[in-house]
Amino acid sequence: MKLTLRRAPLLILLCGISHIMLAQKVVVLAQHLYTMGNGPQGQPGTVFIENGKITAVQSGSRTPSGYIVLKAAYVTPGLIDAKTTAGISGAYNIPADQDQDEETDPNTADVRVMDSFNPREMLVAYINTYGVTTIQASPGISNPIAGQAGIFKTVGPKTVGPTVDELAVKPVSAIVFNLGESPKRVYGTKDKAPTTRMMTAAIIRKALLDAQAYQKKWDDWNSSEKKDASKQPARDLKQEPIVQALRGELPAIFNAYRADDIDTAIRLAREFKLKFMLSSVTEGYLEPQVMRQSGAAALVGPTLQRLGSLETSNASLENAAILAQAGVPVALMTGFEAYVPKNRVLLFEAAVAAANGLGFEGALRACTSDSAKILGIADRVGTLEPGKDADIVLFDNDPFEYTSHVLEVLVNGKVSYQRP
Amino acid sequence: MAMTTCKCFALCVLVLLAMSLAVAQQSTSNDANANGGSDEVLVVRGAKIYPISGPPIEKGVLVARGKKIEAVGTEGSVNVPINARVVDATGKVLMPGIVDSHSHIGIMGTPPPGGMGDVNEGSGPVQPQLRALDAINPDDPSIRIATTGGITTANIMPGSGNVIGGQTAYVKLRGHTIEDMLVPSSIGGMKMANGENPKHYARRNLAPMTRMEEAALARSTYIKAQEYKRKWDDYNKQIAAGSKDAKQPERDLGMEALVQVLDGKRIVQHHTHRNDDIMTVLRISDEFHYRVVLHHGTEAYLVADELAKRHVPVTLTIVDSPGGKLEAINNDFRAAGILEKAGVKVAINTDDNIDSSRFILREAALAVGAGMTEEGALRALTINGAEMLDLGNRIGTLEHGKDADFIILSGHPFSVYTKVLETWIDGEKVFDRSNPADLHYATGGFNVAGRYPKLEPAVVGEAP
């Protein structure tokens, strides 16, 4: 055996990595398997994994040969946080690590989360240790038109390597609009527009109208026979994502807390025929039927919302339950936290929702299968079914009990976290 | 007709006044008799009781007479008076009312009126003359919300924006005036802070800009307090010796409160996060020989042995995740267990609105999940906090002679599915989850109760 000096560091590195990470074939045995799709719900089950994908799911627990075996009392799909600023709003909460709000222009449709997302941010690793394997990272709540969200896998303490681009499930997943107190507070203190909710809505409508005009210019040029290069319209990065939204190619997310702000969102989305979701929706429980009839899915949360502002002072722990009961598609989210803690943990938010009307399976759906459907990523994640990414969480007891522990987290079949 | 109504009204007011005076007098005198406002006897039976002063009682009985606990024990072992009001709590769990040793309910405002409301006096870093009780609104919804989390007593404090923030108030969460709320004969603590927060003055080019200056401000203030105390001691000695021309020193409200600290009558309730900030607190409390409780103590687990050796208690604020503050970056759920194991007295607080009072049991459960014993966590919610407020003789356990402050839970205290069903203070129910008006303070939307849609029973599932 000749060991060249060049190879030595690599070998040392590999020895330090869990053997499971290198294994191609893994099997997960569960006493209570929640596939959240076809297959066992709460009964014993087995999940087979090869090359990062789920190859088979079976009832009962059998230990096949040739597989690395992981066992746990409860096994669920990796959790999906439907909207968070983790990755762009850093743990230190100092200017150096805060990249969620470009507060220089109320319309920053051109900014993309992927250009600020730090997969090695400590809070990303932290939520990974609580089973969150996929997040929709969104710009913050300051700008009426905040920019482009993206959906990423999370990196845990044991994850090695991937770049932002490799982690992206959808590099651009939505364009985010903000209503309510935040935009007027941010710009009001600078004596700039908007200082009222009226102006926030006007800014959004004008941007949508401008994008319609921009789209027409391009349509005209594209349909012109000569395609005269000298007459080609200039590209405008602020217009392009809004045009995509107008065409129904990019969903819009309207973040709103107060019930009348939710109404404003629905009004604007209808005027421009946008495909849209509503997020936060703190007072959604006051008008569940209005929300249901809007056809929009609700990204609800955080359950433990502080009563720290007028628009959140009516937050109800039963919000998600009431909306789900009314037939609104519900995904749970943690959103944006300005202070301590710097972000919230989806598992805890879901636990409180579970205990306040949503129930165990309802809460689990709202952060796995339903969330994946709502975000348009159900082909990859959200259930434990053949063909899906092997994003799996192993618990030693009821996932929602505070005294339970996450034993292991798998992202793409690799262990990202192992309980020490 | 109008006259009659008017007279009638006046008469009513007089009668009411007389009655309330009588009640007030009676309660004062009865409190001295350790008996309570009335002799009404209350019996709660059937629950699993965690008395904290002893092991859990599977099928227990609690007997309260007026405001005080008369007896706690197993069914059959306790003398149950006839004609008692009986509450059946079969299958439920009963424990002492929770003591929140660090809270800003009633003083922060719900929602906060912008900025920090009345929590931090921003005109200077040394404010020992301020009293939280002058800014607490007994009608603020946050107080009623806290009772839904099982909290019965709170230490309501000024914020951490000042090196010396002011006098804290030890209150029961009932009553319509702050005077009703104050725990009888308590004087509260003295809020102090070091680390990042008091450095906000730097933005205005004012002191303190550094931790060094924070320490210097604290020390120079206590040196002044020592001098003030000496002047008054001299004066009182001269008077006691019969001196006719002794000159009375000028009164100073801040110094008076700090002399109570130096005399050991008022505990310093000290906001501090980083391990070196904690050691600074101890260095200064050693120098001036005052009693101190560490609040937050995020990195206390890094100096656990030192704290155990010195018998310094810590009241921890457990939050959802680390981050948000440089000095709190090492926040770790394991802290409570590590401190407990090292022999440090630990309490768990909300710092409401950092954590919500509705979820104080949850904070303790998270600590248990990360290694604290269940017994230790129950003590951290009750007697340990009470002792950190010098109220250990009055509240914090279910024992003969203590205040009848207790809560009834639907299940195990640390299960996410458990609900606080009832909260009792001084033998009176202040929260009842089965009352719809109360429920909205527990779940939210208290402001819009009239518009609150009803959940179908099928959806309000409990444990799976």
Short mmCIF file of C-alpha atoms in Angstrom, two decimals, chain A residues 91-93 122-123 126 130 285-286 304 306-310 313-318 321-322 325 339-345 348-349 351-352 354-358 360 398 400-403 405 419, chain B residues 110-112 145 197 319-326 329 333 353-354 358-359 362 365-366 368-370 414-417 419 433 442-448 451-456 459-461 464:
data_model
loop_
_atom_site.label_atom_id
_atom_site.label_comp_id
_atom_site.label_asym_id
_atom_site.label_seq_id
_atom_site.Cartn_x
_atom_site.Cartn_y
_atom_site.Cartn_z
CA ALA A 91 -27.45 35.16 13.96
CA TYR A 92 -25.28 38.03 15.14
CA ASN A 93 -27.91 40.58 14.14
CA MET A 122 -25.19 29.22 11.98
CA LEU A 123 -28.97 29.57 12.15
CA TYR A 126 -29.39 25.22 13.84
CA TYR A 130 -34.44 20.42 14.39
CA TYR A 285 -58.74 33.48 11.35
CA LEU A 286 -61.08 36.48 11.35
CA LEU A 304 -45.68 31.99 18.51
CA ARG A 306 -45.28 38.17 19.42
CA LEU A 307 -48.03 40.63 20.22
CA GLY A 308 -45.34 43.26 19.74
CA SER A 309 -47.05 45.45 17.15
CA LEU A 310 -50.57 46.64 16.54
CA SER A 313 -51.61 41.98 18.63
CA ASN A 314 -54.55 39.76 17.69
CA ALA A 315 -52.38 36.75 16.87
CA SER A 316 -54.16 33.50 17.69
CA LEU A 317 -52.59 30.12 18.40
CA GLU A 318 -55.58 28.61 16.57
CA ALA A 321 -56.38 25.29 12.61
CA ILE A 322 -59.23 27.67 11.75
CA GLN A 325 -60.74 23.80 8.81
CA TYR A 339 -34.57 40.49 17.74
CA VAL A 340 -33.97 37.61 20.17
CA PRO A 341 -34.39 34.89 18.97
CA LYS A 342 -33.17 35.79 15.51
CA ASN A 343 -35.29 33.15 13.87
CA ARG A 344 -37.82 30.60 14.97
CA VAL A 345 -37.74 26.83 14.70
CA PHE A 348 -41.70 24.27 17.67
CA GLU A 349 -44.14 26.43 15.72
CA ALA A 351 -45.93 21.73 17.77
CA VAL A 352 -47.91 24.65 19.16
CA ALA A 354 -50.67 20.84 16.61
CA ALA A 355 -51.67 21.39 20.23
CA ASN A 356 -54.05 24.22 19.33
CA GLY A 357 -56.51 22.65 16.96
CA LEU A 358 -54.45 21.59 13.94
CA PHE A 360 -50.69 15.97 15.07
CA ASP A 398 -43.48 12.28 19.40
CA PHE A 400 -43.81 17.72 18.76
CA GLU A 401 -43.06 17.04 22.42
CA TYR A 402 -40.39 19.40 23.74
CA THR A 403 -38.80 16.56 25.63
CA HIS A 405 -35.08 14.60 20.49
CA ARG A 419 -27.47 13.73 18.01
CA THR B 110 -49.57 45.51 24.69
CA PRO B 111 -48.90 46.29 21.92
CA PRO B 112 -45.91 48.48 22.84
CA ILE B 145 -52.43 36.75 29.39
CA ASN B 197 -27.60 47.02 26.19
CA VAL B 319 -35.57 31.22 23.92
CA ASP B 320 -36.39 29.37 20.71
CA SER B 321 -33.02 29.66 19.05
CA PRO B 322 -29.71 31.39 19.50
CA GLY B 323 -28.95 34.63 17.76
CA GLY B 324 -30.27 38.14 17.63
CA LYS B 325 -27.67 39.46 19.98
CA LEU B 326 -23.91 39.09 19.93
CA ILE B 329 -25.01 33.92 20.65
CA PHE B 333 -30.99 24.77 25.97
CA ASN B 353 -42.13 39.90 25.71
CA ILE B 354 -38.91 38.10 24.74
CA ARG B 358 -48.28 31.93 27.92
CA PHE B 359 -45.35 29.60 27.28
CA ARG B 362 -42.80 25.27 27.46
CA ALA B 365 -39.94 21.67 29.00
CA LEU B 366 -37.26 22.68 26.49
CA VAL B 368 -35.88 19.26 30.40
CA GLY B 369 -35.47 18.05 26.82
CA ALA B 370 -31.87 19.28 26.97
CA PHE B 414 -44.10 19.50 30.25
CA SER B 415 -46.25 18.11 27.46
CA VAL B 416 -46.95 20.40 24.50
CA TYR B 417 -50.53 19.11 24.50
CA LYS B 419 -53.30 23.21 28.78
CA ARG B 433 -60.07 28.16 30.31
CA ALA B 442 -54.95 32.04 26.36
CA THR B 443 -55.20 31.44 22.62
CA GLY B 444 -55.14 35.03 21.32
CA GLY B 445 -57.44 37.50 19.73
CA PHE B 446 -58.69 38.94 23.03
CA ASN B 447 -59.18 42.27 21.31
CA VAL B 448 -61.59 40.87 18.77
CA ARG B 451 -65.63 38.34 15.91
CA TYR B 452 -63.81 35.17 16.88
CA PRO B 453 -65.17 32.20 14.95
CA LYS B 454 -65.83 29.04 16.88
CA LEU B 455 -63.71 26.00 16.30
CA GLU B 456 -65.65 22.84 15.69
CA VAL B 459 -60.75 20.12 15.26
CA VAL B 460 -59.80 21.01 18.80
CA GLY B 461 -57.95 17.75 19.15
CA PRO B 464 -52.87 12.15 19.18
#
